[in-house]
Short mmCIF file of C-alpha atoms and ligand atoms in Angstrom, two decimals:
data_model
loop_
_atom_site.label_atom_id
_atom_site.label_comp_id
_atom_site.label_asym_id
_atom_site.label_seq_id
_atom_site.Cartn_x
_atom_site.Cartn_y
_atom_site.Cartn_z
CA MET A 1 1.66 -96.30 91.66
CA ALA A 2 2.37 -99.17 94.06
CA SER A 3 1.24 -102.00 91.95
CA GLU A 4 3.55 -100.91 89.20
CA ILE A 5 6.43 -100.93 91.64
CA SER A 6 5.91 -103.99 93.72
CA ASN A 7 3.60 -107.10 93.62
CA GLN A 8 3.00 -106.76 97.41
CA PHE A 9 1.57 -103.74 99.03
CA CYS A 10 1.37 -102.67 102.55
CA ALA A 11 -0.85 -99.64 103.38
CA ILE A 12 -0.28 -97.34 106.10
CA LEU A 13 -3.31 -95.18 106.85
CA ASP A 14 -2.22 -91.72 108.18
CA PHE A 15 -4.09 -90.13 110.99
CA GLY A 16 -1.39 -87.38 111.19
CA SER A 17 1.28 -89.09 113.50
CA GLN A 18 4.61 -87.57 113.50
CA TYR A 19 5.74 -91.16 113.20
CA SER A 20 3.80 -92.26 110.07
CA GLN A 21 7.00 -91.57 107.85
CA LEU A 22 8.97 -93.71 110.45
CA ILE A 23 6.53 -96.59 110.15
CA ALA A 24 6.98 -96.41 106.30
CA ARG A 25 10.83 -96.41 106.78
CA ARG A 26 10.65 -99.56 109.03
CA VAL A 27 8.29 -101.43 106.71
CA ARG A 28 10.57 -100.80 103.82
CA GLU A 29 13.62 -101.61 105.94
CA ASN A 30 11.88 -105.05 106.03
CA ARG A 31 11.80 -105.21 102.41
CA VAL A 32 8.11 -104.66 102.10
CA TYR A 33 6.84 -102.12 99.62
CA CYS A 34 4.28 -99.64 101.43
CA GLU A 35 2.74 -96.23 101.06
CA ILE A 36 1.23 -93.81 103.34
CA LEU A 37 -2.31 -93.19 102.33
CA PRO A 38 -4.92 -90.70 103.78
CA CYS A 39 -6.96 -92.03 106.66
CA THR A 40 -10.00 -91.45 104.49
CA THR A 41 -8.97 -94.07 102.05
CA THR A 42 -11.77 -96.70 101.75
CA ALA A 43 -11.97 -100.45 102.02
CA GLU A 44 -12.77 -100.49 98.40
CA ASP A 45 -9.71 -98.49 97.44
CA LEU A 46 -7.62 -100.69 99.46
CA LYS A 47 -9.06 -103.84 97.85
CA ALA A 48 -8.52 -102.43 94.52
CA LEU A 49 -4.73 -101.93 95.51
CA GLY A 50 -4.44 -105.39 96.38
CA VAL A 51 -3.22 -104.69 99.85
CA GLN A 52 -1.87 -107.57 101.89
CA GLY A 53 -1.54 -105.59 105.24
CA VAL A 54 -2.91 -102.43 106.68
CA ILE A 55 -1.41 -100.44 109.42
CA LEU A 56 -3.32 -97.62 111.20
CA SER A 57 -1.01 -94.99 112.38
CA GLY A 58 -1.04 -92.94 115.61
CA GLY A 59 -2.27 -89.36 115.42
CA PRO A 60 -2.39 -86.27 117.48
CA CYS A 61 -6.14 -86.01 118.18
CA GLY A 62 -8.12 -87.53 120.76
CA VAL A 63 -10.89 -89.78 119.25
CA TYR A 64 -13.67 -87.60 120.91
CA ASP A 65 -12.13 -84.20 119.51
CA ASP A 66 -14.61 -82.61 116.99
CA ASP A 67 -12.38 -82.84 114.08
CA ALA A 68 -10.91 -86.20 114.96
CA PRO A 69 -10.03 -88.30 111.87
CA THR A 70 -12.24 -91.44 111.41
CA PHE A 71 -11.61 -94.34 108.93
CA ASP A 72 -13.65 -96.74 107.05
CA ALA A 73 -14.52 -99.54 109.52
CA ALA A 74 -15.40 -101.84 106.52
CA ILE A 75 -11.29 -102.17 106.33
CA LEU A 76 -11.63 -104.48 109.42
CA GLU A 77 -13.79 -106.88 107.29
CA LEU A 78 -11.13 -107.10 104.56
CA ASP A 79 -9.43 -110.29 104.12
CA CYS A 80 -6.13 -108.88 105.35
CA PRO A 81 -4.53 -108.31 108.62
CA VAL A 82 -4.75 -104.86 110.32
CA LEU A 83 -2.47 -103.32 112.88
CA GLY A 84 -3.68 -100.27 114.73
CA ILE A 85 -0.89 -98.27 116.58
CA CYS A 86 -1.82 -95.88 119.33
CA TYR A 87 -4.65 -93.66 117.92
CA GLY A 88 -4.91 -96.43 115.15
CA MET A 89 -5.71 -98.99 117.76
CA GLN A 90 -8.17 -96.51 119.62
CA VAL A 91 -10.20 -95.67 116.39
CA ALA A 92 -10.41 -99.23 115.51
CA CYS A 93 -11.36 -100.59 119.07
CA GLN A 94 -13.94 -97.80 119.27
CA ALA A 95 -15.37 -98.85 115.82
CA SER A 96 -15.74 -102.44 116.73
CA GLY A 97 -17.94 -101.59 119.86
CA GLY A 98 -15.14 -100.86 122.54
CA GLN A 99 -14.66 -97.75 124.38
CA VAL A 100 -12.05 -95.09 124.69
CA THR A 101 -11.68 -92.92 127.71
CA PRO A 102 -10.60 -89.26 127.17
CA SER A 103 -7.88 -88.33 129.49
CA GLN A 104 -6.37 -84.86 130.20
CA GLU A 105 -2.96 -86.52 131.08
CA ARG A 106 -0.55 -87.97 128.55
CA GLU A 107 1.40 -91.29 129.30
CA TYR A 108 4.68 -90.28 127.60
CA GLY A 109 7.88 -92.18 127.48
CA ASP A 110 9.55 -95.54 128.33
CA THR A 111 7.00 -98.08 129.94
CA THR A 112 7.41 -101.64 130.83
CA ILE A 113 4.73 -103.94 129.25
CA PHE A 114 3.91 -107.47 130.34
CA LEU A 115 2.78 -109.98 127.67
CA ASN A 116 -0.40 -111.87 128.60
CA GLU A 117 -0.06 -114.06 125.40
CA PRO A 118 3.61 -114.32 124.55
CA ASP A 119 2.62 -117.07 122.11
CA ASN A 120 0.65 -114.59 119.95
CA PRO A 121 2.47 -114.39 116.60
CA ILE A 122 2.82 -110.49 116.86
CA PHE A 123 5.17 -111.13 119.88
CA HIS A 124 7.09 -113.91 118.59
CA GLY A 125 10.86 -114.00 119.91
CA CYS A 126 9.85 -111.05 122.10
CA ASP A 127 10.49 -111.09 125.90
CA GLY A 128 7.53 -111.37 128.33
CA ARG A 129 8.43 -108.12 129.98
CA MET A 130 9.73 -105.35 127.63
CA GLN A 131 10.39 -101.81 127.41
CA VAL A 132 8.18 -99.94 124.88
CA TRP A 133 7.49 -96.11 124.00
CA MET A 134 4.22 -94.84 124.89
CA SER A 135 2.87 -91.42 123.83
CA HIS A 136 -0.87 -91.16 124.16
CA GLY A 137 -3.55 -89.23 126.17
CA ASP A 138 -6.70 -91.19 125.55
CA ARG A 139 -6.81 -95.01 126.17
CA VAL A 140 -8.89 -97.94 125.32
CA ASN A 141 -10.74 -99.03 128.46
CA GLU A 142 -13.39 -101.47 127.12
CA ILE A 143 -13.07 -103.95 123.95
CA SER A 144 -15.57 -105.74 122.04
CA SER A 145 -16.44 -109.45 123.16
CA GLU A 146 -14.38 -110.48 119.93
CA MET A 147 -11.09 -108.98 121.30
CA VAL A 148 -8.65 -110.22 123.82
CA PRO A 149 -5.92 -108.21 125.68
CA ILE A 150 -2.39 -109.73 125.03
CA ALA A 151 -0.45 -107.19 126.97
CA HIS A 152 -0.80 -104.65 129.97
CA THR A 153 1.19 -102.24 131.92
CA GLU A 154 1.10 -101.33 135.44
CA ASN A 155 -1.42 -98.64 134.68
CA THR A 156 -2.95 -100.01 131.32
CA PRO A 157 -4.83 -103.30 131.38
CA LEU A 158 -5.03 -102.95 127.53
CA ALA A 159 -1.71 -102.20 126.15
CA ALA A 160 -2.17 -104.55 123.26
CA VAL A 161 -5.20 -106.20 121.82
CA TYR A 162 -6.11 -108.97 119.40
CA ASP A 163 -9.36 -109.68 117.62
CA PRO A 164 -8.81 -113.09 115.80
CA ASN A 165 -12.18 -112.82 113.81
CA HIS A 166 -10.95 -109.59 112.18
CA GLN A 167 -7.13 -110.24 112.02
CA PHE A 168 -6.75 -107.17 114.07
CA TRP A 169 -3.92 -106.35 116.26
CA GLY A 170 -3.85 -102.92 118.35
CA LEU A 171 -0.77 -101.71 120.26
CA GLN A 172 -1.12 -98.71 122.67
CA PHE A 173 2.63 -98.15 122.22
CA HIS A 174 4.89 -97.31 119.17
CA PRO A 175 6.59 -100.44 117.82
CA GLU A 176 8.41 -98.24 115.18
CA VAL A 177 10.45 -96.11 117.43
CA THR A 178 13.85 -97.57 118.59
CA HIS A 179 12.87 -96.66 122.23
CA THR A 180 10.64 -99.85 121.97
CA ARG A 181 13.21 -102.58 122.80
CA ASP A 182 11.76 -105.24 120.60
CA GLU A 183 14.77 -105.07 118.09
CA GLY A 184 12.07 -104.55 115.37
CA LYS A 185 10.55 -107.94 115.90
CA ILE A 186 6.83 -106.67 116.30
CA LEU A 187 6.47 -105.04 112.91
CA ASN A 188 8.60 -107.87 111.39
CA ASN A 189 6.26 -110.48 112.92
CA PHE A 190 3.22 -108.49 111.68
CA LEU A 191 4.57 -108.31 108.13
CA TYR A 192 6.02 -111.82 107.91
CA ARG A 193 4.27 -114.28 110.41
CA ILE A 194 0.90 -112.48 109.96
CA CYS A 195 0.53 -110.79 106.68
CA ARG A 196 2.79 -113.30 104.95
CA PHE A 197 4.67 -110.80 102.91
CA SER A 198 7.51 -112.57 101.01
CA GLY A 199 9.92 -109.35 101.34
CA ASP A 200 10.28 -108.78 97.41
CA TRP A 201 10.74 -105.22 97.76
CA GLU A 202 14.23 -104.60 96.32
CA ILE A 203 15.12 -101.15 95.60
CA GLN A 204 17.35 -102.42 92.83
CA ASN A 205 14.37 -103.98 90.88
CA TYR A 206 12.97 -100.56 90.86
CA VAL A 207 15.58 -99.26 88.33
CA SER A 208 14.37 -101.28 85.46
CA ARG A 209 10.74 -100.70 86.23
CA ALA A 210 11.32 -96.93 86.54
CA ILE A 211 13.18 -96.95 83.18
CA GLU A 212 10.47 -98.64 81.32
CA GLU A 213 8.00 -96.29 82.95
CA ILE A 214 9.98 -93.24 81.89
CA ARG A 215 10.16 -94.54 78.14
CA GLU A 216 6.28 -95.13 78.04
CA LYS A 217 5.42 -91.75 79.49
CA VAL A 218 7.97 -89.84 77.24
CA GLY A 219 7.65 -91.50 74.14
CA THR A 220 9.52 -89.25 71.49
CA ASP A 221 9.11 -86.19 73.36
CA LYS A 222 11.88 -84.32 75.16
CA VAL A 223 12.66 -83.75 78.78
CA ILE A 224 14.57 -81.13 80.45
CA CYS A 225 16.20 -81.47 83.97
CA ALA A 226 17.84 -78.61 86.27
CA LEU A 227 20.79 -80.38 87.77
CA SER A 228 21.99 -78.97 91.00
CA GLY A 229 24.70 -81.76 91.54
CA GLY A 230 22.95 -82.91 94.74
CA VAL A 231 21.82 -86.61 95.18
CA ASP A 232 18.17 -86.33 94.21
CA SER A 233 18.67 -84.44 90.86
CA SER A 234 21.69 -86.41 89.73
CA VAL A 235 20.06 -89.71 90.36
CA VAL A 236 16.86 -88.53 88.49
CA ALA A 237 19.09 -87.22 85.53
CA MET A 238 21.02 -90.48 85.39
CA LEU A 239 17.89 -92.50 85.62
CA ILE A 240 16.25 -90.46 82.72
CA HIS A 241 19.32 -90.53 80.68
CA LYS A 242 19.41 -94.30 80.95
CA ALA A 243 15.72 -94.40 79.76
CA ILE A 244 15.74 -92.16 76.89
CA GLY A 245 19.34 -90.96 76.16
CA ASP A 246 19.72 -87.76 74.44
CA GLN A 247 16.04 -86.88 74.44
CA LEU A 248 17.04 -85.66 77.89
CA THR A 249 18.87 -82.22 78.16
CA CYS A 250 20.35 -81.17 81.56
CA PHE A 251 21.33 -77.60 82.48
CA PHE A 252 23.39 -76.45 85.55
CA ILE A 253 22.93 -73.02 86.69
CA ASP A 254 26.14 -71.54 88.52
CA ASN A 255 24.87 -69.15 91.07
CA GLY A 256 27.97 -67.68 92.19
CA VAL A 257 27.53 -69.32 95.79
CA LEU A 258 28.70 -72.71 95.09
CA ARG A 259 31.61 -74.41 96.90
CA GLN A 260 35.14 -74.75 95.71
CA GLY A 261 35.23 -77.12 92.49
CA GLU A 262 31.60 -77.87 92.68
CA ALA A 263 30.63 -76.64 89.15
CA GLU A 264 33.74 -78.24 87.61
CA GLN A 265 32.70 -81.44 89.40
CA VAL A 266 29.20 -81.51 87.86
CA CYS A 267 30.46 -80.62 84.36
CA GLU A 268 33.05 -83.49 84.72
CA VAL A 269 30.74 -85.98 85.83
CA PHE A 270 27.62 -85.51 83.65
CA GLY A 271 29.22 -83.71 80.57
CA ASN A 272 32.38 -85.66 80.21
CA GLN A 273 32.04 -88.96 82.04
CA PHE A 274 28.60 -89.88 81.32
CA GLY A 275 28.17 -87.85 78.30
CA LEU A 276 24.73 -86.40 78.84
CA ASP A 277 23.39 -83.55 76.86
CA PHE A 278 24.56 -81.19 79.19
CA ARG A 279 24.40 -77.37 79.42
CA PHE A 280 26.44 -75.11 81.61
CA ILE A 281 25.08 -71.64 82.46
CA ASP A 282 27.19 -69.38 84.23
CA ALA A 283 24.90 -66.83 86.05
CA SER A 284 27.28 -66.04 88.81
CA ASP A 285 27.63 -62.35 87.79
CA ARG A 286 23.84 -61.80 87.82
CA PHE A 287 23.26 -63.56 91.16
CA LEU A 288 26.00 -61.69 92.91
CA GLU A 289 24.89 -58.38 91.53
CA ARG A 290 21.55 -58.90 92.94
CA LEU A 291 23.13 -59.87 96.41
CA SER A 292 25.27 -56.73 96.42
CA GLY A 293 24.49 -54.63 99.71
CA VAL A 294 22.27 -57.48 101.01
CA THR A 295 22.90 -58.50 104.72
CA ASP A 296 19.54 -59.90 105.78
CA PRO A 297 19.30 -63.72 105.66
CA GLU A 298 15.80 -63.88 104.32
CA GLU A 299 16.48 -61.15 101.87
CA LYS A 300 19.59 -63.21 100.58
CA ARG A 301 17.26 -66.22 100.21
CA LYS A 302 14.60 -64.34 98.33
CA LYS A 303 17.00 -62.72 95.86
CA ILE A 304 18.61 -65.86 95.23
CA GLY A 305 15.40 -67.80 94.68
CA HIS A 306 13.89 -64.93 92.36
CA GLN A 307 17.10 -64.97 90.28
CA PHE A 308 17.06 -68.83 89.94
CA ILE A 309 13.33 -68.39 88.73
CA GLU A 310 14.50 -66.01 86.06
CA GLU A 311 17.41 -67.97 85.05
CA PHE A 312 15.35 -70.98 84.74
CA ARG A 313 12.69 -69.40 82.64
CA GLU A 314 15.35 -67.81 80.37
CA ALA A 315 16.97 -71.49 80.06
CA ALA A 316 13.61 -72.99 79.37
CA LYS A 317 12.93 -70.77 76.59
CA LYS A 318 16.01 -72.24 74.78
CA PHE A 319 14.42 -75.82 75.17
CA LYS A 320 11.09 -74.77 73.59
CA GLY A 321 10.58 -78.26 72.30
CA ALA A 322 10.41 -80.09 75.76
CA ARG A 323 7.31 -81.31 77.01
CA PHE A 324 8.55 -82.78 80.42
CA LEU A 325 10.36 -81.29 83.23
CA ALA A 326 12.33 -83.91 85.54
CA GLN A 327 12.32 -83.35 89.40
CA GLY A 328 14.16 -84.96 91.99
CA THR A 329 10.96 -84.76 94.35
CA LEU A 330 11.41 -87.50 97.24
CA TYR A 331 8.68 -89.32 99.22
CA PRO A 332 9.28 -87.19 102.54
CA ASP A 333 8.55 -84.08 100.29
CA VAL A 334 5.37 -85.68 98.92
CA ILE A 335 4.14 -86.68 102.36
CA GLU A 336 5.30 -83.39 104.23
CA SER A 337 3.09 -81.53 102.07
CA VAL A 338 0.03 -83.81 102.43
CA SER A 339 -2.83 -83.60 104.90
CA PRO A 340 -3.93 -86.87 106.32
CA PHE A 341 -7.48 -86.23 105.19
CA GLU A 342 -6.61 -85.55 101.63
CA GLY A 343 -3.55 -87.65 100.68
CA PRO A 344 -0.55 -87.14 98.79
CA SER A 345 -2.35 -87.07 95.37
CA ALA A 346 -4.57 -84.06 96.37
CA THR A 347 -2.19 -81.45 97.82
CA ILE A 348 1.39 -82.43 96.47
CA LYS A 349 3.46 -79.28 95.53
CA SER A 350 5.43 -80.90 92.71
CA HIS A 351 7.85 -78.01 92.53
CA HIS A 352 8.84 -78.35 96.41
CA ASN A 353 12.23 -79.70 95.46
CA VAL A 354 13.59 -77.30 93.01
CA GLY A 355 13.24 -74.23 95.33
CA GLY A 356 9.85 -73.02 94.20
CA LEU A 357 9.40 -72.89 90.58
CA PRO A 358 6.39 -70.99 89.44
CA ASP A 359 3.27 -73.02 88.30
CA ASP A 360 3.01 -71.26 84.83
CA LEU A 361 5.94 -72.96 83.59
CA ASP A 362 4.34 -75.16 80.89
CA PHE A 363 5.77 -78.62 81.43
CA GLU A 364 4.52 -81.87 82.42
CA LEU A 365 6.30 -83.25 85.44
CA ILE A 366 8.56 -86.54 85.84
CA GLU A 367 9.35 -87.46 89.32
CA PRO A 368 10.67 -91.00 89.32
CA LEU A 369 11.89 -90.69 92.97
CA ARG A 370 8.69 -89.57 94.37
CA PHE A 371 7.99 -92.74 96.22
CA LEU A 372 11.31 -93.24 97.46
CA PHE A 373 13.30 -92.21 100.68
CA LYS A 374 16.59 -90.56 100.42
CA ASP A 375 18.75 -93.70 101.32
CA GLU A 376 16.74 -95.60 98.65
CA ALA A 377 17.43 -92.87 95.99
CA ARG A 378 21.26 -93.27 97.04
CA VAL A 379 21.11 -96.97 96.23
CA ILE A 380 19.73 -96.23 92.75
CA GLY A 381 22.41 -93.76 92.22
CA LYS A 382 24.81 -96.44 92.83
CA GLU A 383 22.92 -98.81 90.33
CA VAL A 384 23.06 -96.22 87.75
CA GLY A 385 26.77 -95.81 88.21
CA LEU A 386 27.01 -92.29 89.93
CA PRO A 387 30.40 -91.82 91.83
CA ASP A 388 30.41 -91.89 95.52
CA GLU A 389 31.27 -88.30 95.77
CA ILE A 390 27.85 -87.43 94.46
CA ILE A 391 25.90 -90.00 96.16
CA GLN A 392 27.31 -89.53 99.45
CA ARG A 393 26.92 -85.73 99.24
CA GLN A 394 26.04 -83.76 102.23
CA PRO A 395 22.96 -81.58 101.82
CA PHE A 396 23.82 -78.27 100.51
CA PRO A 397 21.42 -75.44 100.76
CA GLY A 398 19.89 -73.57 97.62
CA PRO A 399 21.23 -70.20 98.78
CA GLY A 400 24.59 -72.03 99.08
CA LEU A 401 27.55 -70.16 100.52
CA GLY A 402 25.23 -66.99 100.43
CA ILE A 403 23.97 -68.15 103.89
CA ARG A 404 27.18 -69.10 105.14
CA ILE A 405 28.66 -65.81 104.93
CA VAL A 406 27.24 -63.71 107.75
CA GLY A 407 26.92 -60.12 106.36
CA GLU A 408 27.38 -59.08 102.91
CA VAL A 409 28.18 -61.53 100.23
CA THR A 410 31.16 -60.34 97.99
CA ARG A 411 33.46 -61.93 95.65
CA ASP A 412 36.35 -61.54 98.05
CA ARG A 413 34.44 -62.99 100.85
CA LEU A 414 33.36 -65.89 98.85
CA GLU A 415 36.87 -66.69 97.94
CA ILE A 416 37.88 -66.63 101.47
CA LEU A 417 35.14 -68.99 102.57
CA ARG A 418 35.64 -71.36 99.61
CA ALA A 419 39.26 -71.84 100.44
CA ALA A 420 38.50 -72.39 104.28
CA ASP A 421 35.63 -74.76 103.39
CA ALA A 422 37.59 -76.82 101.01
CA ILE A 423 40.09 -77.44 103.91
CA VAL A 424 37.32 -78.42 106.24
CA GLN A 425 36.01 -81.01 103.67
CA GLU A 426 39.26 -82.47 102.97
CA GLU A 427 40.40 -82.85 106.69
CA LEU A 428 36.86 -84.18 107.65
CA ARG A 429 37.21 -86.80 105.03
CA GLY A 430 40.15 -88.39 106.97
CA TRP A 431 38.00 -88.69 110.10
CA SER A 432 36.63 -92.40 110.74
CA ARG A 433 33.23 -90.76 111.55
CA PHE A 434 33.10 -88.95 108.27
CA ARG A 435 29.96 -91.12 107.24
CA ASP A 436 28.10 -90.13 110.30
CA ILE A 437 28.24 -86.41 109.50
CA TRP A 438 25.09 -84.94 108.16
CA GLN A 439 26.66 -81.52 107.36
CA GLY A 440 30.28 -80.14 108.04
CA PHE A 441 31.30 -76.97 106.83
CA ALA A 442 32.92 -73.52 107.42
CA VAL A 443 30.96 -70.24 108.02
CA LEU A 444 32.61 -66.94 107.68
CA LEU A 445 31.82 -64.49 110.39
CA PRO A 446 31.90 -60.69 110.03
CA VAL A 447 33.86 -60.75 113.33
CA ARG A 448 37.59 -59.30 112.93
CA SER A 449 40.08 -59.97 115.61
CA VAL A 450 43.84 -59.29 116.06
CA GLY A 451 46.20 -61.97 115.31
CA VAL A 452 49.99 -62.39 114.62
CA GLN A 453 51.47 -64.11 111.64
CA GLY A 454 55.27 -64.21 111.50
CA ASP A 455 56.12 -60.77 112.80
CA GLN A 456 53.12 -59.23 111.45
CA ARG A 457 50.05 -58.13 113.36
CA THR A 458 46.93 -59.02 111.54
CA TYR A 459 43.33 -57.94 111.92
CA ASP A 460 41.23 -60.49 110.01
CA CYS A 461 37.95 -62.64 110.07
CA THR A 462 36.86 -65.49 111.98
CA ALA A 463 35.82 -68.84 110.66
CA ALA A 464 33.42 -71.11 112.57
CA LEU A 465 33.17 -74.77 112.15
CA ARG A 466 29.78 -76.38 112.02
CA ILE A 467 29.61 -80.03 112.04
CA VAL A 468 26.47 -81.85 112.98
CA GLU A 469 24.79 -85.20 112.93
CA SER A 470 21.15 -85.51 112.06
CA THR A 471 18.79 -87.95 110.43
CA ASP A 472 16.70 -85.37 108.62
CA GLY A 473 17.88 -81.95 109.46
CA MET A 474 14.85 -81.18 111.61
CA THR A 475 16.97 -81.65 114.75
CA ALA A 476 20.76 -82.16 114.99
CA ASN A 477 23.59 -82.55 117.53
CA TRP A 478 26.90 -81.02 117.20
CA MET A 479 29.82 -83.36 116.70
CA LEU A 480 33.25 -83.09 118.37
CA PRO A 481 36.16 -84.53 115.69
CA PRO A 482 39.30 -85.62 117.45
CA GLN A 483 41.85 -82.96 118.39
CA GLU A 484 44.20 -83.88 115.63
CA VAL A 485 41.56 -83.25 112.97
CA LEU A 486 40.42 -80.00 114.60
CA ALA A 487 43.94 -78.90 115.01
CA ARG A 488 44.81 -79.69 111.13
CA ILE A 489 41.72 -77.88 110.18
CA SER A 490 42.64 -74.64 112.28
CA ASN A 491 46.29 -74.67 111.39
CA ARG A 492 45.68 -75.08 107.64
CA ILE A 493 42.88 -72.40 107.51
CA CYS A 494 45.02 -69.89 109.51
CA ASN A 495 48.02 -70.46 107.50
CA GLU A 496 46.76 -71.17 104.01
CA VAL A 497 43.73 -68.86 103.77
CA GLN A 498 44.55 -65.09 103.55
CA GLY A 499 41.71 -63.16 105.42
CA ILE A 500 41.12 -65.37 108.34
CA ASN A 501 43.35 -65.59 111.54
CA ARG A 502 40.90 -67.33 114.00
CA VAL A 503 38.93 -70.35 113.94
CA VAL A 504 36.06 -71.10 116.41
CA LEU A 505 34.14 -74.33 116.93
CA ASP A 506 30.28 -74.14 116.99
CA ILE A 507 28.93 -76.31 119.81
CA SER A 508 25.11 -75.52 119.57
CA SER A 509 22.49 -78.07 118.80
CA LYS A 510 19.28 -77.62 116.91
CA PRO A 511 17.02 -76.63 118.64
CA PRO A 512 17.76 -74.22 119.64
CA SER A 513 20.20 -73.04 117.08
CA THR A 514 19.63 -73.69 113.37
CA ILE A 515 22.16 -75.77 111.27
CA GLU A 516 23.08 -72.93 108.95
CA TRP A 517 23.97 -69.51 110.63
CA GLU A 518 21.60 -67.67 108.47
P1 XMP B 601 18.56 -75.17 109.43
O1 XMP B 601 19.41 -74.16 109.18
O2 XMP B 601 16.88 -74.61 109.19
O3 XMP B 601 18.71 -76.11 108.09
O4 XMP B 601 18.61 -75.85 110.64
C1 XMP B 601 18.03 -77.43 108.01
C2 XMP B 601 18.42 -78.03 106.88
O5 XMP B 601 17.83 -77.17 105.73
C3 XMP B 601 19.00 -76.82 104.86
N1 XMP B 601 18.48 -75.30 104.54
C4 XMP B 601 18.10 -75.04 103.37
N2 XMP B 601 17.97 -75.77 102.08
N3 XMP B 601 17.28 -73.79 101.15
C5 XMP B 601 17.61 -74.99 101.00
O6 XMP B 601 17.59 -75.56 99.91
C6 XMP B 601 17.45 -72.89 102.17
O7 XMP B 601 17.17 -71.75 102.34
C7 XMP B 601 17.85 -73.55 103.44
N4 XMP B 601 18.05 -73.23 104.63
C8 XMP B 601 18.48 -74.33 105.47
C9 XMP B 601 20.30 -76.77 105.84
O8 XMP B 601 21.44 -76.89 104.96
C10 XMP B 601 19.98 -77.90 106.47
O9 XMP B 601 20.10 -79.10 105.96
#
């Protein structure tokens, strides 16, 4: 929990905003440790945690809705500053005697605010006139006598308020989004000028603490970890290996729908290079048999998922003595499965990350990354010595190439896609924007077309190139590599991969398209 991770702690009380995670990201970017807690967290709880600052998030409700979330107003009496953002400002203003006007119309988008009190520490270094991002329906239209307005817009006299007696700042706009053009100053001012955080959150320090905690928890017992070769499970395996050495056994299940060289790379890194107790399970025949004749994408996912559980059960039987199961659950997995009313500890689905393992597996969980974001997990990966190819790996779906072959998954078609995809990977690596790619890969289409190679007429398949940028996979934009890169990919695939005679580029964003084709 927080106090074991950092000596200083900022709490974000979540009223259900789509931006709560973003606030947490921004606070951590400011080197301040924070956690998202349910809005029902009491002042007593916060005091016990030793919070040095509290942020009340926005939320989708109006304060007058029947099920509108409230908060413990005693939080405003705590001896620590509180920042209310949007809904957070409204509930706090209402609790301290102000009034919020319900409104049918939302104010949404870029708005200019004018500072009435440019000297207020929250606005230190900001322009007197600033573009901000608004997204609200209700608005505060009356404040308690202890509060003062510190910024307004043309339509809203109370765009920001300040209550010196309660160390409360309220913002009707969202300082956490980049559309608010304060260059991050407002949150930084709150954390440093107002809460007086010292900025001690260094992800590197987390490693030694995590190792100590793992040792303490595990004692002399044994731990198993299903490695996928992805960033999260790899970092977890290395961290636990550093803590308890050979008390950890990792296994890797080859499901037959991996990319070229993937299984070999994982064996090489974890088995040979780092010398983990590492077991390779070749289950490819069993997976491919199960996929035989299946063309429906969801059916493929289900079959692969079920087979994975069977394989996992079989593997787990072999490690009877193990008490713990290590998982690479990340903080977004934790907070995404949480309701603002109950909080992470109440509803977390701990198997979220391993693709739906059943609850009856008799292990206790170890999830050393469950308070971290992906980029923080990558820093830890670097700290524990993982190679860049693993740390910077693009996300790869559990059902693997199975959902990148449109139509039936056969050994032949897998071979064709593997070869084409390997060329895509290799050539994209040479593009200066390689690091900006969220996912870049080849898809094998069941569309055959006529081609000519040498003097021969061909009638072969089509490969589609899918290259997107994204921050979280929820939305994505297609990317356009330079013509030379595209030309090399296309020429090489058509010349080197038997079975493909045409390459097309997918220029669809998400939404409306998904990143994967199936
Ligand atoms: P879509 O295709 O929904 O993908 O835009 C969004 C992100 O999720 C990944 N993805 C999956 N990951 N199992 C997974 O583990 C799946 O069934 C699955 N489907 C999509 C996809 O690669 C992208 O990063």
